[in-house]
Every structure is written in C-alpha cells, then in structure tokens.
Short mmCIF file of C-alpha atoms in Angstrom, two decimals:
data_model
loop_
_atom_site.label_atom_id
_atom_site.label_comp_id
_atom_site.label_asym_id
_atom_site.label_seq_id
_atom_site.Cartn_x
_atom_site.Cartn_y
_atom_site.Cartn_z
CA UNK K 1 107.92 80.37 139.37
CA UNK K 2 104.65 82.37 139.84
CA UNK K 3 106.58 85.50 137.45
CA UNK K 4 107.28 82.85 134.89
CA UNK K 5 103.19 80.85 134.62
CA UNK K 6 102.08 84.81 134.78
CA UNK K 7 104.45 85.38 131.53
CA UNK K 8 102.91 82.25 129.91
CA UNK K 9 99.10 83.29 130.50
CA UNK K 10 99.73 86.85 129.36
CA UNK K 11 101.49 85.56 126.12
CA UNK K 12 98.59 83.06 125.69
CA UNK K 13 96.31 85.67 126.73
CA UNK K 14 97.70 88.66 124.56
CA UNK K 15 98.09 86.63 121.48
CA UNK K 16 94.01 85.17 121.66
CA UNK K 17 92.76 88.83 121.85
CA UNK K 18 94.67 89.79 119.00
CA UNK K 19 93.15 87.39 116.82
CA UNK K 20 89.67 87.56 118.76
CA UNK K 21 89.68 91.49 118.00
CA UNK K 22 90.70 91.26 114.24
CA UNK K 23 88.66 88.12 113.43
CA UNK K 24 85.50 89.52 114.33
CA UNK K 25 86.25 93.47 113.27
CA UNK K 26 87.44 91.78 109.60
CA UNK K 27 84.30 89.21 109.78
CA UNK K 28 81.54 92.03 111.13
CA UNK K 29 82.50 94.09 107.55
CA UNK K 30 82.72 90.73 105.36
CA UNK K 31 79.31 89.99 106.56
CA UNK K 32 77.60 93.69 106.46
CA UNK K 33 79.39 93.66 102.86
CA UNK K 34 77.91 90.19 101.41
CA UNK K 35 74.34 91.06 102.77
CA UNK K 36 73.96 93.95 101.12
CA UNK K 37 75.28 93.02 97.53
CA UNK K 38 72.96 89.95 98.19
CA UNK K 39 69.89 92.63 99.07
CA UNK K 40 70.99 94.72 96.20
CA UNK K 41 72.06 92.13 93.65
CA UNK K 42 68.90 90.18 93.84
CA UNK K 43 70.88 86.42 94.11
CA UNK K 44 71.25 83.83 97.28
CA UNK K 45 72.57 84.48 100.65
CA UNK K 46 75.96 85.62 100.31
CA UNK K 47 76.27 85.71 104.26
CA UNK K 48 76.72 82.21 104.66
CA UNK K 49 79.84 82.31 103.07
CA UNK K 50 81.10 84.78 106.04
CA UNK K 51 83.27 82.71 108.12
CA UNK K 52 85.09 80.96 105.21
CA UNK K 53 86.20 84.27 103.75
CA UNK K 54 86.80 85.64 106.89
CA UNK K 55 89.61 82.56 108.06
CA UNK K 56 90.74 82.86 104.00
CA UNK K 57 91.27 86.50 104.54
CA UNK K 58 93.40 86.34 107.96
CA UNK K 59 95.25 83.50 106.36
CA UNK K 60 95.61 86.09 103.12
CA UNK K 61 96.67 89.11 105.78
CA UNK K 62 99.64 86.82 106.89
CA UNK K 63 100.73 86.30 103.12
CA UNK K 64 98.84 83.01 102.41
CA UNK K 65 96.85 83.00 99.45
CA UNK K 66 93.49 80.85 98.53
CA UNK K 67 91.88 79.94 94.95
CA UNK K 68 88.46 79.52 93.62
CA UNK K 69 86.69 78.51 90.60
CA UNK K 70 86.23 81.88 89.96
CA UNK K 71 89.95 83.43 90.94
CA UNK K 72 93.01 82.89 92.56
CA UNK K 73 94.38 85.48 94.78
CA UNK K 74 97.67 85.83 96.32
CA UNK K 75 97.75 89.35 96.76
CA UNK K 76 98.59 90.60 100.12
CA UNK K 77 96.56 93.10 101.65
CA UNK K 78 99.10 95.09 103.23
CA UNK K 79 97.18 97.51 104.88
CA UNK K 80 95.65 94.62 106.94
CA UNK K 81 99.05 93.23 107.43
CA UNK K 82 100.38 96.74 109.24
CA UNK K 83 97.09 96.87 111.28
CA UNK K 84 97.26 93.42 112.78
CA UNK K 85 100.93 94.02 113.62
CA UNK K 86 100.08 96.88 115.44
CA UNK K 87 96.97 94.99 116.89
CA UNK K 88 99.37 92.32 118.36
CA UNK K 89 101.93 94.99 119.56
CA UNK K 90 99.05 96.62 121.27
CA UNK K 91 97.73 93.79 122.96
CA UNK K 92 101.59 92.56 124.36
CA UNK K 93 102.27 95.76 125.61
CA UNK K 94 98.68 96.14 127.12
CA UNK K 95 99.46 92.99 129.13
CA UNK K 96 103.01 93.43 129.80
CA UNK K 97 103.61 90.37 127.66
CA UNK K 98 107.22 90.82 126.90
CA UNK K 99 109.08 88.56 128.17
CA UNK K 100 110.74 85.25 126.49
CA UNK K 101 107.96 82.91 128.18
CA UNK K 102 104.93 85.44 127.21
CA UNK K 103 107.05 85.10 123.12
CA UNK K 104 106.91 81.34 123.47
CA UNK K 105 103.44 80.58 124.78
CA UNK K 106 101.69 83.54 122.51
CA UNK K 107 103.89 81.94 119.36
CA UNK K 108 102.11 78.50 120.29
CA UNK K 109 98.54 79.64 120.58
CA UNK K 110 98.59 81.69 117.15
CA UNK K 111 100.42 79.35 115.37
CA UNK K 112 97.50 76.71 116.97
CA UNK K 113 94.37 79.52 115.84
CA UNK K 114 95.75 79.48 112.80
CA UNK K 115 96.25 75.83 111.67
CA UNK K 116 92.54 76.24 113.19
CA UNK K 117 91.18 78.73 110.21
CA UNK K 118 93.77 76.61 107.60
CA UNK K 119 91.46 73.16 108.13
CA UNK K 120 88.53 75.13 108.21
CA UNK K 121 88.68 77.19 105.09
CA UNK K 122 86.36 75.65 102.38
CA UNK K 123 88.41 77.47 99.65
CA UNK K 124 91.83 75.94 98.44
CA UNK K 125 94.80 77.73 99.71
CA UNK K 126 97.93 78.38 97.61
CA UNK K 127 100.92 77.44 100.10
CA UNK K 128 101.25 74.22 102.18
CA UNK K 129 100.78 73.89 106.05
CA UNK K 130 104.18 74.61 107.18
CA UNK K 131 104.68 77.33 104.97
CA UNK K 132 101.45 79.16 106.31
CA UNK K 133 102.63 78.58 110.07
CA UNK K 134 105.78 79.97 108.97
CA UNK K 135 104.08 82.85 107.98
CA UNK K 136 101.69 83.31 110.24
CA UNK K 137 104.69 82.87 112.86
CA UNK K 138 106.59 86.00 110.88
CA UNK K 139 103.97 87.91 111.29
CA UNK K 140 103.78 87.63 114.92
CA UNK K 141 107.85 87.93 115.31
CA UNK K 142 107.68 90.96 114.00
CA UNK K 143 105.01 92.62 116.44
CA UNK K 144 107.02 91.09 119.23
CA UNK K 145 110.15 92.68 118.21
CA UNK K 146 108.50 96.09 117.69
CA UNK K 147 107.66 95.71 121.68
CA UNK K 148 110.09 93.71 122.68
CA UNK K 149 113.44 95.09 121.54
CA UNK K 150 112.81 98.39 123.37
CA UNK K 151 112.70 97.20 126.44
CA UNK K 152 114.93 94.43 126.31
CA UNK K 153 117.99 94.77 129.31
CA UNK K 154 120.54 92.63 126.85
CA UNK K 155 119.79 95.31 123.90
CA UNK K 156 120.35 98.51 126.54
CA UNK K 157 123.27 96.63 127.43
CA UNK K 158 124.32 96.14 124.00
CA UNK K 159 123.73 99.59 123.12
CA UNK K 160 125.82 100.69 126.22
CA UNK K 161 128.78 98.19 124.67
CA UNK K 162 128.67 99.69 121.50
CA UNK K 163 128.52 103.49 122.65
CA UNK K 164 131.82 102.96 124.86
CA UNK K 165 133.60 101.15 121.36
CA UNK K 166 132.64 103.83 119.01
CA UNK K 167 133.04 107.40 118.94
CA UNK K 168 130.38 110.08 119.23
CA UNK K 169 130.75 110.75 115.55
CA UNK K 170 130.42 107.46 114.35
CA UNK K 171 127.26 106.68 116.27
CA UNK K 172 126.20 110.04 114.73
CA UNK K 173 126.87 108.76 111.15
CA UNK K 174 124.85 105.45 111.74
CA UNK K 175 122.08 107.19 113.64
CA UNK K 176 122.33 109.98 110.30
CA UNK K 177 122.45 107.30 107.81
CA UNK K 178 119.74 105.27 109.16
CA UNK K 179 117.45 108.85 109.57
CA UNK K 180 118.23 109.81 106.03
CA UNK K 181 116.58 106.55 104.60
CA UNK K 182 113.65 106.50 106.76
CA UNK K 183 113.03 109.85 105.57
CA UNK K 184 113.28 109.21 102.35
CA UNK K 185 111.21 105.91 101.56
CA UNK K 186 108.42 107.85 103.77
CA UNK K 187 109.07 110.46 100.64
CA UNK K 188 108.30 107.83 98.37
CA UNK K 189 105.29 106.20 99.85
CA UNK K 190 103.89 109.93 100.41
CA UNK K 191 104.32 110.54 96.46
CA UNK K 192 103.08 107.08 96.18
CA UNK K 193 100.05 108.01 98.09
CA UNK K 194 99.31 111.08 95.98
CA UNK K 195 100.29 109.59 92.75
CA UNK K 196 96.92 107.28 93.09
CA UNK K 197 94.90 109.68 94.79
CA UNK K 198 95.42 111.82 91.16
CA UNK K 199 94.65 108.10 89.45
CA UNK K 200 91.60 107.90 90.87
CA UNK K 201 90.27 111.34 89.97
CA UNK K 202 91.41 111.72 87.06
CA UNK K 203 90.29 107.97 86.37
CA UNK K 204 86.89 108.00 88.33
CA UNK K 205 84.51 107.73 85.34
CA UNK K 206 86.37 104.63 84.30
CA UNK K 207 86.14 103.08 87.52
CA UNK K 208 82.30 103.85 87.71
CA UNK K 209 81.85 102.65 83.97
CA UNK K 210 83.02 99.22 85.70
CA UNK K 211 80.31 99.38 88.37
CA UNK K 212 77.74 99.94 85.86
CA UNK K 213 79.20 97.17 83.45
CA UNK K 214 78.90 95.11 86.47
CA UNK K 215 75.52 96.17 87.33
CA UNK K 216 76.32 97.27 91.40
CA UNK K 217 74.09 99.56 93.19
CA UNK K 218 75.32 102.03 95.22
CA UNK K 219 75.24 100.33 98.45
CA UNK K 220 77.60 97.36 97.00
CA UNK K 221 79.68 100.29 95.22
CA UNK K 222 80.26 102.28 98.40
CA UNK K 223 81.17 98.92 100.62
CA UNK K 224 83.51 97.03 97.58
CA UNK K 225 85.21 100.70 97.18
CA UNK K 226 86.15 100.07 101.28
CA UNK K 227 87.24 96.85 101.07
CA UNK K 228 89.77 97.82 98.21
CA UNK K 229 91.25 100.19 100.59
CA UNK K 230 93.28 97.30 102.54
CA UNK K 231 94.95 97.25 99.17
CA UNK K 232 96.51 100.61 99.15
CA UNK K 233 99.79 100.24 100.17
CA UNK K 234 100.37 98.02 97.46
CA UNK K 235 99.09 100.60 94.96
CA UNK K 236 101.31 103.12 96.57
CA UNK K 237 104.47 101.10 95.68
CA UNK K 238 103.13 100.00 92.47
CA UNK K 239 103.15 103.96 91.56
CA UNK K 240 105.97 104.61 92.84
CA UNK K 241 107.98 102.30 90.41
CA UNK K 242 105.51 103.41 87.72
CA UNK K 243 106.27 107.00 88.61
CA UNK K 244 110.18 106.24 88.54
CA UNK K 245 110.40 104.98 84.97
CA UNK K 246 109.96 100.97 86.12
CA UNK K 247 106.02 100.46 85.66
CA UNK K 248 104.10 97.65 86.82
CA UNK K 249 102.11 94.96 84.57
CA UNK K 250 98.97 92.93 85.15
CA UNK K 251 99.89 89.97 84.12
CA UNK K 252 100.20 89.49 80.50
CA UNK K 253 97.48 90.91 79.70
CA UNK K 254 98.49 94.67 80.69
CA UNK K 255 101.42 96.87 80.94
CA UNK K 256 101.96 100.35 82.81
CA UNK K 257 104.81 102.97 82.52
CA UNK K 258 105.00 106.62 81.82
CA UNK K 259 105.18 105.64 78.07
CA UNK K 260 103.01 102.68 77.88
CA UNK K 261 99.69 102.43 78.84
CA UNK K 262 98.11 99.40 77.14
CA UNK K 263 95.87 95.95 78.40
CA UNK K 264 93.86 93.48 76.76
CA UNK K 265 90.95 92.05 78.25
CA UNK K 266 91.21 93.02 81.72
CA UNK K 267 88.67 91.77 84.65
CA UNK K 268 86.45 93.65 85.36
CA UNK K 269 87.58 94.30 88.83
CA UNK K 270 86.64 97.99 89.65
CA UNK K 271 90.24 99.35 90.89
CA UNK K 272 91.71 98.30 87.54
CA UNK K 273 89.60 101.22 86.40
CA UNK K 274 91.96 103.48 87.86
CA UNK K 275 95.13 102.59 86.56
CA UNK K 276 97.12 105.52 84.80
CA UNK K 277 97.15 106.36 80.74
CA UNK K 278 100.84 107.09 79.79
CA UNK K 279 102.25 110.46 80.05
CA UNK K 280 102.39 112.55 76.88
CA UNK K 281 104.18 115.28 77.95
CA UNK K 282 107.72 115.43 77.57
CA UNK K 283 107.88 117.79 80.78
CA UNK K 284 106.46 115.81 82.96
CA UNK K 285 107.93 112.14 82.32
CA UNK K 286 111.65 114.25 83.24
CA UNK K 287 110.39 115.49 86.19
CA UNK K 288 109.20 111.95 87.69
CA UNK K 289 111.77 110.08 86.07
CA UNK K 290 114.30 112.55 88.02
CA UNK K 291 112.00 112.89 91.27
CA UNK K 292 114.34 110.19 93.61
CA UNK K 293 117.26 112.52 92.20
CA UNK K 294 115.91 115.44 93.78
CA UNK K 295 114.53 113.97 97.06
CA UNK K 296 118.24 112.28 97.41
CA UNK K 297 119.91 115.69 97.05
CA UNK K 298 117.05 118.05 99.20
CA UNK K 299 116.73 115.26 102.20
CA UNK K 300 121.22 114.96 101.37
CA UNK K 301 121.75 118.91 101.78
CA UNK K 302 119.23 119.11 104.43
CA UNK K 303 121.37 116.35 106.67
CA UNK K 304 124.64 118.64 106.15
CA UNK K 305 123.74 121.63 106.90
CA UNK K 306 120.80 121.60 109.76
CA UNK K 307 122.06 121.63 113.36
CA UNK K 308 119.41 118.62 113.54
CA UNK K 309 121.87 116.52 111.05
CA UNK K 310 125.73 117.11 110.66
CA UNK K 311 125.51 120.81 111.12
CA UNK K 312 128.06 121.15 108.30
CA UNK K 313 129.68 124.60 108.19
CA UNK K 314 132.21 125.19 104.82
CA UNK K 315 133.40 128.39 106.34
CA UNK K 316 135.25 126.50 108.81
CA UNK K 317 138.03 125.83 106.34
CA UNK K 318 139.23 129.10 106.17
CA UNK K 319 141.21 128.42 109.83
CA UNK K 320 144.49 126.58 109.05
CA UNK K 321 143.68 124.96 112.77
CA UNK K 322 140.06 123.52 111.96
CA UNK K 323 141.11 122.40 108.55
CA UNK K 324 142.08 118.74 109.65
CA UNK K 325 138.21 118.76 111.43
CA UNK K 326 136.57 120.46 108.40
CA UNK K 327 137.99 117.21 106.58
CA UNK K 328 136.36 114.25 108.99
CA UNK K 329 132.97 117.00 108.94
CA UNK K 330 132.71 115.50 105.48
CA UNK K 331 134.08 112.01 105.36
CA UNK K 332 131.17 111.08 108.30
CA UNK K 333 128.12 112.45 106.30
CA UNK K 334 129.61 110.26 103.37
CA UNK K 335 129.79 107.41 105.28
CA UNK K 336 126.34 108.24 106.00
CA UNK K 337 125.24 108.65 102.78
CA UNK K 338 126.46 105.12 101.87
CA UNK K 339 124.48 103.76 104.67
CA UNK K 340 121.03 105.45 103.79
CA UNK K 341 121.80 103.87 100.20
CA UNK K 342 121.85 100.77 100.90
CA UNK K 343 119.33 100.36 103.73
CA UNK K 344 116.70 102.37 100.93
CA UNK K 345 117.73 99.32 98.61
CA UNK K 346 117.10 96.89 100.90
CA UNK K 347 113.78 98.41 101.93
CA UNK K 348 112.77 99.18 98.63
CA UNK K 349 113.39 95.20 97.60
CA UNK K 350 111.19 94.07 100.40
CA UNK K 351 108.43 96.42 100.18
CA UNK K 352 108.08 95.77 96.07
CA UNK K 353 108.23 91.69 96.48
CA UNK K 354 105.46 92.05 99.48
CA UNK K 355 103.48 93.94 96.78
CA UNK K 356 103.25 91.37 94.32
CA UNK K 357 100.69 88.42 93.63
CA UNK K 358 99.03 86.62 91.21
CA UNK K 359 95.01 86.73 90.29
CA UNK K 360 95.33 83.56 88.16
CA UNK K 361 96.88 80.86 87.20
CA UNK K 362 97.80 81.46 83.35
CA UNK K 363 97.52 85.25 82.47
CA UNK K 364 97.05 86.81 85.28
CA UNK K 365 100.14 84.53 87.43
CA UNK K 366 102.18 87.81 88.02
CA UNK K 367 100.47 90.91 89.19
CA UNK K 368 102.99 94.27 90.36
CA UNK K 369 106.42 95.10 89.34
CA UNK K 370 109.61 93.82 88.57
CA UNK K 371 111.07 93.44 91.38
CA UNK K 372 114.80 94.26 90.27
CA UNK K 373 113.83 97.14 87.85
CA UNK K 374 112.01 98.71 90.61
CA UNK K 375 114.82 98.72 93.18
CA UNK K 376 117.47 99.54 90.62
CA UNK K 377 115.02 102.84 89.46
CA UNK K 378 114.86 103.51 93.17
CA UNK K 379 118.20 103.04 94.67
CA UNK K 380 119.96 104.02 91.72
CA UNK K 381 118.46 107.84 91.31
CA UNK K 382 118.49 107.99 95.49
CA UNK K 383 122.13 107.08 95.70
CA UNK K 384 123.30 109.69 92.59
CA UNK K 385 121.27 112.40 94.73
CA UNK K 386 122.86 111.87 98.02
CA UNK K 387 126.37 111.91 96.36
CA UNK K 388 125.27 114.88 94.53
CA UNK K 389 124.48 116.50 97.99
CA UNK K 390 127.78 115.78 98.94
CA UNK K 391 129.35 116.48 95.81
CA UNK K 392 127.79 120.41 96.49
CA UNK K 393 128.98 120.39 100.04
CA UNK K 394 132.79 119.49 98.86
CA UNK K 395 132.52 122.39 96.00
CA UNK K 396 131.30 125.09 98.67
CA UNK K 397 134.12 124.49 100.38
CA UNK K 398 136.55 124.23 97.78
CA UNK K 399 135.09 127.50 96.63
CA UNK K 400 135.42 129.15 100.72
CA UNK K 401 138.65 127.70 100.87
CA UNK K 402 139.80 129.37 97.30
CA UNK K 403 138.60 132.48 97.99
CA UNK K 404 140.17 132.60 101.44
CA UNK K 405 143.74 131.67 99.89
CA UNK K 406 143.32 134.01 97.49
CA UNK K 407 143.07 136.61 99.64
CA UNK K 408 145.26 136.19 102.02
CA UNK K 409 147.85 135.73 99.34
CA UNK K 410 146.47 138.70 97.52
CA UNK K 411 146.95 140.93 100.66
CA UNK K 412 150.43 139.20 101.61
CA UNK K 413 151.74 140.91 97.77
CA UNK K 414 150.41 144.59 98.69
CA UNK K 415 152.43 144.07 101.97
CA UNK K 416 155.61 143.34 100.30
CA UNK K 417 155.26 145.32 97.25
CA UNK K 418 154.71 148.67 99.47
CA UNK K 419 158.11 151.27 99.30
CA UNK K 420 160.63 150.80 101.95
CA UNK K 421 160.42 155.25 101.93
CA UNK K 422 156.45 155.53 102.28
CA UNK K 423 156.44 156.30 105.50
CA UNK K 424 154.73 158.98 106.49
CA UNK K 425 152.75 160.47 109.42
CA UNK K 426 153.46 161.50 112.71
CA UNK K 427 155.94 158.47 113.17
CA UNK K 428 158.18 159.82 109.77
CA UNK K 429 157.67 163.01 112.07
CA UNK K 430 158.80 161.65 115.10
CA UNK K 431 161.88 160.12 113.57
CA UNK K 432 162.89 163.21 111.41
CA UNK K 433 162.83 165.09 114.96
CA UNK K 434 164.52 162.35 117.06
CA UNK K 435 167.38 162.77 114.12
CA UNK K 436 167.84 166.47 114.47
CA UNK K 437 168.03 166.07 118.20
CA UNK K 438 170.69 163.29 117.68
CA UNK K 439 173.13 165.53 115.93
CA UNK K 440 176.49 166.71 117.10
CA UNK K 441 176.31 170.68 118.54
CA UNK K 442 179.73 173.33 118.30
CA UNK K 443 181.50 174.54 121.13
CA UNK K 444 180.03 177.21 122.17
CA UNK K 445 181.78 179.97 123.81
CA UNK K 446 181.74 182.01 127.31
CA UNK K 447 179.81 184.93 126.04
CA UNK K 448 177.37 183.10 124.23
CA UNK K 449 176.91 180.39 127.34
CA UNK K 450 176.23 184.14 129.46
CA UNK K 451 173.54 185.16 127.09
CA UNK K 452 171.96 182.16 126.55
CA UNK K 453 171.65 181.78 130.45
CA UNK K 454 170.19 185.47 131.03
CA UNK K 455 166.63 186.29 131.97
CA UNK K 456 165.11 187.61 129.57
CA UNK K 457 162.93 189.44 131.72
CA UNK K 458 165.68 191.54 133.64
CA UNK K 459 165.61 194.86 133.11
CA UNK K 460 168.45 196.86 131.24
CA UNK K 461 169.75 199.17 133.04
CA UNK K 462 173.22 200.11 131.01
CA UNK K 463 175.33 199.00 133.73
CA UNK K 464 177.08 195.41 133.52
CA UNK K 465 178.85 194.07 137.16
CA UNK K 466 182.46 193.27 136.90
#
C-alpha cells in the first residue's frame, strides 16, 4: 500500500514540476521580451500582459490555439512542443514515476493545471474545453510512453513472445525497415534545416526591411528573432515539401513552390521576410525535385550492403549450394523496404498536419502545406528510391550469376572439344613404354640364353670348358 501512495505522489509530484519549470522558463522570456519592446517602442506596459500570454502560450504548445482583435493564431510551436515532452520525460524518470498509479495521478494534476491556465486566459481560445484537455492529455501520454514503454515488464515480456514466434531474419527485416525510415525522415528534416538556414541569408535584407517598416530597435529585433525560433520545426517541414515540388501557401494571399513565388499583401510579420523566390534554374529545380529519389536509393544500398544492415553479398550466387539463401538475402531487405515506406508516409502525414495553422479567420484561415500533396511528393520519390536500391542489388546479381554460368559453361566446351590423341608428356611417355614392355618376345635359343647370361667382365682367355 505504501509502494502504491509513493507512485501517486511522485506522479502528482513529477507532473507539477514539469509545468512549474516550463511555466516560469516560457513566462521569464515573455516578460524580459514585452519590457523591452515597451522601453524601446515608447508605448504602455506591455509586462502586464505576461501571465495571460504565458497560460495562452502553454495552452498553444499543447496544440490549442487563442484569438485577438489583432490575430488569430493556431500555429503550433513545435519546438516548444518537443521540449516540454522531454521536460515531462525528464521529470518521470527523475522521480521514478513510472508506474500505472504515478500515469494516473500525474494525468489528473496536468489535466487540473491546465483547465487552470484555460479559465484564466483573458484571450479567446480557438478549441472548446474538452478538446484542450484532450490535448493537453496527448501531450503528456506521449512523454509517459517515451519513459514508460522501456521499462515496462509486460513489453520485455512481449518482446520475449515475439522473438521465440519469429525468426532471426524477420526480426532483422522489421528492426531494418523501421531503421531505414528513421534515417531517412532525419534526412529530410536535416535538408529541411539547411534549406531555411540558406532562406534566411539569402533573404536577410528582406527580413530587416520588415523591422524597419515596423520601426523595432535592435533590442526588440534581437528578442522577436528568438521567440520565432520555437517555430522552426515547422519551417523545416514547410521546406521540405517546398523543396520536393509540393510548396506551401499563406493563406490566400501567398503561394510558394520552386516555380512560384508570389503574395499579396502579406503581414508584416518579420519571418515572412524570409520565405524563398522561385527557382530559375532549370538545374537546380531537378536536383530537389529528385532529392527523396536519391536519399531512398543511398540510405536503400547502404542497408544491403553494410555488415551494419543486411550485409548483402551478390557473389554468393555463384555456389549452386547458397543459391536458395542468396534468394531469401533479397526477399527480407524487400520486405524491409516496404516497411520503411510506409512508416515514412505515415510520419510524413503527421509531421505536415502538426505544421499547419491558421493566422486569421478569412485570408489567412490556412497557413502550411497541403497535407496530401506533401506526403504523396514525399513517400512517393522515397518509395521509387528504395525499390531502385533493390532493383540494383537484383541486377548485380543477375550480372555475378551470368558471368559465372558463362564461364563455367564456356570452360565445360574447351573440355570436351579437346582431341581424344593430345596427350602428351611424360604420361604419353609412360604409356608408349608400358606398351613396348607389354609385347610378346621370340624364343630364344641355348647359345644366345649362354651369352646373354655371361659376365661381361671375365676375361678371355681362348679356352671354353666342356
């Protein structure tokens, strides 16, 4: 009984800290931010407005939106969604908080803090009550699982059920497939990542044309350019389906691809500055329109042929006795293949629909990607380059398996084509010899017997014995 009240307290505890921690970290910037665009600017106390923003922007981090006069924002900052997940997961594992009892009582006091920050918030949230809970309560799942499932006895045992059902290869192709798509959406968000690192340099004088416009000193610059950060991940996405040949829009007042490059009366929001011209050069649009082609077939042909992956060998083929094995070597890293297409789908779907929001109500209703064009551009390129991989592997050994036959059956014809009469050597010596010796001798008669039996070393002395 004692084990189980400790659970509860530790989930109650864990799950205060966690929101303790991030409240005030996310409330300390807010704060430091508002006072000095209200010493710069020249206008009221912005500071009093710091706890309101700060409850709206937890309530924003868990994918509930708010609206003003001014703007309605729905966008989730992503960035502050991974860090409070990992804030959570800290704080459970810090207190050995994962048990059922620690899930249920740490569940009950977030949900509680935040129905807390929903009645306080002076600005008007987007989503009803039990849809925030719900959220807030996803949010939380999740950073229990990541703890939780670890360490959990009924998963080891599962595990353990499933390794004595399946075979070591098949457990290899699931582990392989599952590999193979991690590595390659962490591909995508690392192009992502670079794509609007070159947006912003390239772009920088626009961006700081929009300061001015706005009239910011450098102090508000240097602090709003920060808090846009916590929107980066959903950049990164939005350039990766940009970069793929899907593009993103701005409501419908703006439209991005690598042809199109065109808005109309945007707000003057400083990271809109930023956003990418189309590409002109012919070059260049073909070699990020076919980029998830050639990730799919390196991170493919890497998988096949590294002892890390399937340690695929085509020269095995050539063996009549490891044919049968060469065979399964390839239909496991297809089955793989498969897998890693369809989980970089699914991820790809989730990731682009968590990137989206609205900053109005009219125009402005849709901000990021289609959602369907995206994944299509994604999955679709990434699943021709991992058959393409395999596609390679099956030709290399066709071709090792070709060129063995042919040689074998190349030498096979020399063999019997060679004259039955060609031999020659010591052996056509040996049997020349043996064939002489093998012959019939004449009689031979007394005399010649006599001689052939005397000494030749005796003497003659002209006198023969009777």
């Amino acid at each position: 009984m004692k084990a189980v009240i400790r659970q509860w307290v530790r989930g109650a505890i864990a799950s205060l800290a966690s929101m303790a921690i991030y409240a005030i970290a996310l409330g300390c910037y807010i704060a430091l931010m508002l006072l000095v665009i209200s010493m710069e600017e020249g206008g009221g106390n912005l500071t009093t407005s710091t706890t309101s923003l700060t409850q709206a922007m937890v309530l924003l981090s868990e994918g509930s939106g708010f609206a003003t006069d001014a703007v309605t924002l729905t966008i989730t900052p992503l960035l502050l969604t991974i860090l409070l997940i990992w804030l959570i997961a800290a704080m459970l594992t810090r207190l050995k908080a994962t048990g059922p009892h620690s899930y249920a009582s740490g569940l009950v006091v977030w949900l509680v803090t935040n129905e807390l920050f929903r009645q306080s918030v002076h600005l008007g949230l987007i989503d009803d009550q039990w849809l925030v809970l719900l959220k807030a309560a996803i949010v939380f799942t999740v950073a229990y699982l990541c703890v939780a499932l670890p360490q959990s006895a009924k998963i080891k045992e599962l595990t353990g059920w499933a390794r004595e059902q399946s075979s070591p290869q098949v457990r290899r192709c699931l582990t392989m497939g599952t590999v193979v798509a991690g590595l390659i959406i962490g591909v995508y968000l690392i192009i992502g990542l670079i794509t609007v690192v070159v947006w912003a340099v390239r772009n920088h004088a626009a961006v700081v044309a929009v300061y001015e416009l706005s009239g910011m000193e450098m102090g508000s610059r240097i602090l709003t350019t920060v808090a846009m950060v916590i929107w980066l991940p959903n950049l990164m996405l939005w350039a990766v389906s940009w970069l793929f040949g899907a593009g993103f829009a701005i409501g419908d007042v703006a439209s991005f691809t690598l042809w199109v490059g065109q808005s109309k009366d945007l707000p003057a929001v400083p990271v809109f500055g930023m956003l990418p011209e189309p590409v002109t050069n012919e070059i260049w649009r073909t070699i990020a329109l076919n980029t998830p082609f050639a990730v799919g077939i390196i991170v493919g042909l890497l998988a096949l042929f590294l002892p890390q992956g399937f340690g695929y060998r085509p020269g095995s083929i050539r063996k009549a006795s490891e044919r049968q094995k060469a065979i399964l070597d390839l239909a496991y890293p297809a089955g793989a293949f498969c897998l890693s297409a369809v989980l970089v789908s699914l991820a790809s779907t989730l990731m682009f629909a968590m990137s989206n929001g609205s900053l109005g109500q009219h125009r402005l209703a849709h901000v990021g990607v289609d959602v369907m064009a995206s994944t299509r551009a994604v999955g679709h390129s990434t699943a021709l380059g991992l058959a393409m991989a395999w596609v390679v592997a099956l030709i290399g050994t066709a071709l090792v398996f070709s060129i063995g036959w042919m040689a074998e059956h190349t030498r096979q014809s020399h063999t019997r084509s060679a004259p039955e009469g060609a031999d020659h050597g010591p052996a056509r010596v040996r049997s020349v010899v043996g064939h002489e010796q093998s012959q019939p001798q004449p009689p031979q008669s007394k005399e010649e017997q006599d001689d052939k039996h005397e000494p030749a070393d005796t003497p003659s002395t002209g006198f023969r014995l009777s």
